[in-house]
Coordinates of C-alpha atoms and ligand atoms in Angstrom, one line a residue:
M14 CA 48.3 120.0 20.5
E15 CA 44.6 119.4 21.9
A16 CA 45.5 115.9 22.1
Y17 CA 49.2 116.3 23.9
R18 CA 47.5 118.9 26.1
K19 CA 44.9 116.0 27.5
E20 CA 48.0 113.8 27.6
I21 CA 50.1 115.9 29.2
E22 CA 47.8 117.6 31.6
G23 CA 46.4 113.9 32.6
L24 CA 50.7 112.8 33.2
E25 CA 51.3 112.4 36.9
I26 CA 55.3 112.6 36.8
V27 CA 56.9 111.3 40.4
T28 CA 60.3 109.5 39.6
P29 CA 63.0 111.1 38.7
Q30 CA 63.2 108.9 36.0
Q31 CA 59.7 109.7 34.5
L32 CA 61.0 113.1 34.2
E33 CA 63.4 112.2 32.2
E34 CA 61.0 110.2 29.7
Y35 CA 58.3 113.0 29.9
R36 CA 61.5 115.4 28.8
I37 CA 62.9 113.2 26.2
K38 CA 59.1 113.1 24.6
F39 CA 57.8 116.3 24.1
L40 CA 61.1 118.6 24.8
G41 CA 63.7 116.5 23.4
T42 CA 65.6 117.4 20.2
K43 CA 63.4 114.8 18.4
G44 CA 60.7 115.5 20.6
I45 CA 57.3 116.0 20.0
V46 CA 57.2 120.5 20.0
K47 CA 60.4 119.9 17.8
S48 CA 58.5 118.0 15.3
L49 CA 55.6 120.0 15.9
F50 CA 57.5 123.7 15.1
G51 CA 58.5 121.4 12.0
E52 CA 55.8 121.7 10.2
M53 CA 55.6 125.1 10.2
K54 CA 57.0 125.1 6.3
N55 CA 53.6 123.4 5.6
V56 CA 51.4 125.9 6.7
P57 CA 49.8 128.6 4.2
N58 CA 51.8 132.0 4.9
E59 CA 48.6 134.2 5.6
R60 CA 48.6 131.5 8.5
K61 CA 52.0 131.3 9.7
K62 CA 51.8 133.7 12.3
E63 CA 48.7 132.1 13.8
F64 CA 50.0 128.4 14.1
G65 CA 53.3 130.3 15.8
Q66 CA 51.7 131.9 18.1
V67 CA 49.4 128.9 18.9
L68 CA 52.7 126.5 18.8
N69 CA 54.5 128.9 21.2
D70 CA 52.2 128.6 23.7
F71 CA 52.4 124.7 23.7
K72 CA 55.8 124.9 23.7
Q73 CA 55.4 126.9 26.8
F74 CA 53.0 124.8 28.7
A75 CA 54.8 121.6 27.9
E76 CA 57.9 123.4 29.6
T77 CA 56.0 124.7 32.1
K78 CA 54.8 121.3 33.2
Y79 CA 58.5 120.2 32.8
E80 CA 59.8 122.9 35.9
T81 CA 57.0 122.0 38.1
A82 CA 57.1 118.4 38.0
K83 CA 61.3 118.8 38.3
E84 CA 60.8 120.8 41.1
Q85 CA 58.2 118.2 42.3
S86 CA 60.2 115.0 42.1
A87 CA 63.2 117.1 43.8
G88 CA 61.0 117.6 46.9
N89 CA 60.3 114.2 46.3
G90 CA 63.8 112.7 46.8
Q91 CA 64.7 115.5 49.9
Q92 CA 61.4 113.8 51.4
A93 CA 62.8 110.4 51.3
V94 CA 66.4 111.8 52.5
E95 CA 64.8 112.9 55.8
E96 CA 63.3 109.5 56.2
I97 CA 66.0 107.8 56.6
D98 CA 66.1 106.3 60.7
L99 CA 69.8 106.3 60.9
S100 CA 69.3 105.0 64.6
L101 CA 68.0 101.6 63.6
P102 CA 70.2 98.5 63.6
G103 CA 72.1 97.6 60.1
D104 CA 71.2 94.2 58.2
A105 CA 73.2 91.6 60.1
M106 CA 76.6 90.2 58.4
Q107 CA 76.8 86.6 57.6
T108 CA 80.2 85.1 59.6
G109 CA 81.1 82.0 58.8
S110 CA 82.2 79.4 61.2
R111 CA 85.6 77.5 61.5
H112 CA 86.1 74.1 59.6
P113 CA 86.2 71.1 61.7
I114 CA 89.9 70.0 61.0
N115 CA 91.0 73.5 62.3
L116 CA 89.3 73.3 65.8
V117 CA 90.2 70.1 66.2
R118 CA 93.7 71.0 65.2
K119 CA 93.5 73.9 67.5
R120 CA 92.8 71.9 70.2
I121 CA 95.2 69.2 69.3
L122 CA 98.1 72.1 69.3
D123 CA 97.4 73.5 72.6
I124 CA 97.8 70.9 74.3
F125 CA 101.1 70.3 73.0
N126 CA 102.1 73.7 73.0
R127 CA 101.3 73.5 77.1
L128 CA 103.7 70.8 77.3
G129 CA 106.5 72.6 75.5
F130 CA 106.4 71.6 72.1
A131 CA 106.7 73.8 69.4
V132 CA 104.9 73.8 66.0
A133 CA 107.0 73.1 62.9
D134 CA 105.8 73.5 59.0
G135 CA 107.4 72.3 56.1
P136 CA 107.0 71.2 52.5
E137 CA 104.1 69.4 51.0
I138 CA 106.0 69.1 47.6
E139 CA 108.7 66.9 48.8
D140 CA 111.7 64.9 47.5
D141 CA 112.3 61.1 48.2
W142 CA 114.7 61.7 50.6
H143 CA 112.7 63.6 53.5
N144 CA 109.7 61.4 52.8
F145 CA 110.9 58.2 52.8
T146 CA 114.3 57.2 52.4
S147 CA 115.6 59.6 55.7
L148 CA 112.9 57.8 57.4
N149 CA 114.5 54.0 56.7
L150 CA 112.3 53.2 53.8
P151 CA 114.5 52.7 51.5
E152 CA 113.4 52.2 47.2
H153 CA 111.6 49.1 46.8
H154 CA 110.9 49.1 50.9
P155 CA 107.4 47.0 51.4
A156 CA 106.4 49.2 53.5
R157 CA 106.1 52.1 51.4
D158 CA 103.2 49.8 49.7
M159 CA 101.3 51.0 53.6
Q160 CA 101.6 54.5 51.8
D161 CA 100.5 54.5 48.2
T162 CA 102.1 58.0 46.8
F163 CA 101.4 60.6 44.2
Y164 CA 104.4 61.6 42.4
I165 CA 105.5 64.8 40.3
H166 CA 105.6 64.0 37.0
Q167 CA 108.3 66.8 35.7
N168 CA 111.0 65.0 38.9
P169 CA 110.6 61.4 39.9
D170 CA 112.7 62.4 42.6
W171 CA 109.6 64.9 44.2
L172 CA 106.2 63.5 45.2
L173 CA 103.2 64.6 47.7
R174 CA 104.5 64.3 51.1
T175 CA 102.3 61.0 52.3
H176 CA 103.0 61.6 56.0
T177 CA 103.9 64.9 57.9
S178 CA 107.0 63.4 59.4
N179 CA 109.0 65.4 56.5
V180 CA 108.7 68.0 58.8
Q181 CA 110.5 66.1 61.5
T182 CA 113.5 64.6 59.4
R183 CA 114.2 68.3 58.6
E184 CA 114.2 69.4 61.7
M185 CA 117.0 66.8 62.7
E186 CA 118.7 67.4 59.9
K187 CA 119.4 71.4 61.5
G188 CA 121.7 69.8 64.1
K189 CA 119.7 72.0 66.8
L190 CA 119.3 69.8 69.7
P191 CA 117.0 69.0 71.6
I192 CA 114.1 68.5 69.6
R193 CA 110.1 68.9 71.0
I194 CA 107.9 69.6 67.6
I195 CA 104.5 69.3 66.9
C196 CA 103.8 68.8 63.2
P197 CA 100.6 69.9 61.8
G198 CA 99.4 69.2 58.4
R199 CA 98.2 67.7 54.8
V200 CA 99.4 64.9 53.1
Y201 CA 98.4 62.7 50.3
R202 CA 97.8 59.3 49.8
N203 CA 96.6 57.8 46.7
E204 CA 93.9 55.8 48.1
T205 CA 89.9 55.4 46.6
I206 CA 87.6 57.6 47.9
S207 CA 85.0 56.3 50.8
A208 CA 83.5 57.1 53.6
R209 CA 86.6 55.9 55.7
A210 CA 89.5 57.5 53.2
H211 CA 90.6 59.6 51.4
C212 CA 93.6 60.9 48.7
F213 CA 94.2 63.3 51.2
F214 CA 94.0 64.3 54.6
H215 CA 95.2 65.6 57.8
Q216 CA 97.6 64.8 60.3
V217 CA 99.3 65.9 63.8
E218 CA 102.6 64.3 64.2
G219 CA 105.1 64.9 67.3
L220 CA 108.9 64.5 67.9
Y221 CA 110.6 64.3 71.4
I222 CA 114.4 63.8 71.3
D223 CA 116.8 64.3 73.5
E224 CA 119.2 62.2 75.8
H225 CA 117.6 60.0 78.6
V226 CA 114.1 60.0 76.2
S227 CA 112.3 56.5 77.3
F228 CA 109.7 54.7 76.1
A229 CA 107.7 56.2 79.8
D230 CA 108.1 59.7 78.2
L231 CA 105.8 59.0 75.6
K232 CA 103.0 56.9 77.6
Q233 CA 103.2 60.0 79.5
T234 CA 102.9 62.0 77.5
L235 CA 100.3 60.7 75.1
Y236 CA 98.3 59.3 78.3
F237 CA 98.1 63.0 79.6
F238 CA 97.4 63.9 75.3
V239 CA 94.0 62.0 75.6
Q240 CA 92.8 63.1 79.0
E241 CA 93.2 66.4 78.0
L242 CA 91.4 66.5 74.7
F243 CA 88.6 63.3 75.4
G244 CA 88.4 63.7 79.3
K245 CA 89.6 62.4 82.7
D246 CA 87.7 59.3 82.5
V247 CA 89.1 57.9 79.3
K248 CA 91.2 54.5 79.0
V249 CA 94.5 53.8 77.3
R250 CA 95.8 51.2 76.0
F251 CA 99.3 50.3 73.9
R252 CA 99.6 47.2 70.9
P253 CA 102.7 46.8 70.2
S254 CA 103.2 47.5 66.1
Y255 CA 105.3 48.1 63.5
F256 CA 106.3 51.0 62.1
P257 CA 110.4 51.3 59.7
F258 CA 111.2 54.9 61.7
T259 CA 110.5 53.5 65.4
E260 CA 111.5 50.5 67.1
P261 CA 109.8 49.4 69.2
S262 CA 106.5 51.0 68.0
A263 CA 102.7 51.0 69.0
E264 CA 99.3 51.5 68.5
M265 CA 97.2 53.6 71.2
D266 CA 93.3 53.3 71.7
I267 CA 91.1 54.5 73.8
S268 CA 88.5 53.3 75.9
C269 CA 84.9 53.5 73.3
L270 CA 83.3 57.2 74.2
I271 CA 80.4 56.2 72.5
C272 CA 79.6 52.9 75.0
G273 CA 82.5 53.7 77.8
G274 CA 84.5 50.7 76.9
D275 CA 80.9 48.0 76.9
G276 CA 81.0 47.5 73.2
C277 CA 79.0 49.1 70.4
R278 CA 79.1 49.8 66.5
V279 CA 81.5 52.4 66.6
C280 CA 84.0 50.4 69.0
K281 CA 83.1 47.3 66.5
H282 CA 82.1 46.1 69.9
T283 CA 85.8 45.6 71.2
G284 CA 85.1 48.5 73.7
W285 CA 88.7 50.5 72.1
V286 CA 89.3 52.6 69.3
E287 CA 92.1 53.3 67.5
I288 CA 93.6 56.8 67.7
L289 CA 97.9 57.1 67.0
G290 CA 100.7 55.0 66.3
C291 CA 103.8 55.6 67.8
G292 CA 107.2 54.8 69.1
M293 CA 110.9 55.5 69.8
V294 CA 112.7 56.8 67.0
H295 CA 114.5 54.0 64.8
P296 CA 118.8 54.9 65.7
K297 CA 118.9 54.9 61.8
V298 CA 116.9 57.3 60.9
L299 CA 118.7 59.3 64.2
E300 CA 121.9 58.8 62.3
N301 CA 120.5 59.0 58.8
C302 CA 119.6 62.8 60.1
G303 CA 123.0 63.4 61.4
I304 CA 122.0 62.5 65.2
D305 CA 124.1 60.3 67.4
S306 CA 121.7 57.3 68.5
N307 CA 123.9 56.5 71.0
K308 CA 124.0 59.7 73.2
Y309 CA 120.2 60.4 71.9
T310 CA 117.2 58.8 71.7
G311 CA 113.6 60.1 71.1
Y312 CA 109.9 59.3 70.4
A313 CA 107.0 60.4 67.8
F314 CA 103.8 60.2 67.4
G315 CA 101.2 60.2 64.7
M316 CA 97.3 61.0 64.3
G317 CA 94.8 61.7 61.9
I318 CA 92.8 64.9 62.2
E319 CA 89.6 63.7 60.8
R320 CA 89.6 60.4 62.5
I321 CA 89.5 62.2 66.0
A322 CA 87.2 65.2 64.6
M323 CA 85.5 62.0 63.7
L324 CA 85.2 60.4 66.9
L325 CA 85.0 63.5 69.1
Y326 CA 82.1 64.8 66.8
Q327 CA 80.7 61.4 66.0
I328 CA 80.7 61.8 62.2
N329 CA 80.8 59.0 60.0
D330 CA 81.6 60.1 56.4
L331 CA 85.2 61.1 55.6
R332 CA 84.2 63.2 52.5
L333 CA 82.0 66.0 54.7
F334 CA 85.0 67.2 56.0
S335 CA 86.4 68.1 52.1
E336 CA 83.0 68.9 50.6
N337 CA 82.2 72.2 52.2
D338 CA 78.3 71.9 51.9
V339 CA 77.3 74.8 54.9
R340 CA 75.0 72.6 56.0
F341 CA 77.3 70.5 57.5
L342 CA 80.2 73.7 58.3
R343 CA 77.8 75.7 60.4
Q344 CA 76.9 73.0 63.0
F345 CA 80.8 73.6 64.0
V346 CA 81.4 76.7 66.0
Ligands
2U9_21 C1 110.3 61.3 62.3 C2 110.7 59.6 63.2 C3 109.4 59.0 63.7 C4 106.0 59.7 62.9 C5 105.0 58.3 63.4 C6 103.0 57.4 63.9 C7 103.9 56.3 63.9 C8 101.9 56.6 62.9 C9 99.7 57.1 61.1 C10 98.9 57.8 62.8 C11 97.3 57.4 61.5 C12 99.3 57.8 60.4 O1 97.7 59.6 60.1 S1 97.7 58.3 59.8 O2 97.0 57.4 59.2 N1 101.0 57.7 62.2 O3 101.3 55.5 63.5 N2 103.6 58.3 63.2 S2 104.8 56.9 64.9 O4 106.7 59.3 63.2 C13 108.5 59.4 62.9 C14 108.1 60.5 63.0 C15 108.9 61.8 61.9 C16 111.7 61.7 62.3

């Protein structure tokens, strides 16, 4: 007991955890005090009284130590609470940043919104009619090979849309004219992944159908668009092209933003970079969707958002957009 007394005297009990450890060790149901009382049965009768007194003294000593430490420990806690300075600023929360694809999409949509285009949306899993056949791409049409397609196992008629043109055909089928819509969205193509291609990417397509819509309207609208997006100094040129859903069709280039048209690596020393495809909606597409092609005409265009973002931010690898590396993503605000 003398040894235990010395141990208790030397103990420094500060934290609630130390206090609880002390209680269990000395005063608990399997603690030292209890086990010393258990020794009573081994003490000869004539010495029991004396041993009992010593034991009671020791028990009281151990309990007093507990009570004193308990009061001190409660006091320490109080002090700690009082020392918290609530006027200090909190830890800053880490906020994310917008994805570059979303930033560029917003810039594109804002420009077309100002021109009166409404945003339209549609399904990413689509049927053959809305993605291909209605757009003058019947089965076995060679132009289908331009857009290598993911098909859905359960139903050969279902696929992942290869462009957002399905949104436009669905809008046309509603039969409400005129139509002036802009259709952003994710599209899928079965491409080998590289710095310049991916199995999914993002598009913005536009469609304007009314009486007397002309190629001049198309040119003027797209010229306004690129001036708003890339600046007033940008030059444009249209090159004849082919798409099954537009006739005539064209691709639009802008003067290279990097070299101003002198020629550099980005523009492959031509001074021009391609940014979108466009054309007058093919009369067959209008008829397929129930629109009288003798009364109405329309123009359409399509662009890849990744491509525009790569030009705007000088990004040279398409894969960066979908790798979710925060060192890349946090650069865009
Ligand atoms: C309807 C009628 C016509 C949409 C068009 C393009 C030309 C085009 C490409 C640009 C780069 C796809 O993202 S890309 O690979 N698009 O060149 N898209 S005309 O024409 C339509 C759409 C819907 C009903």
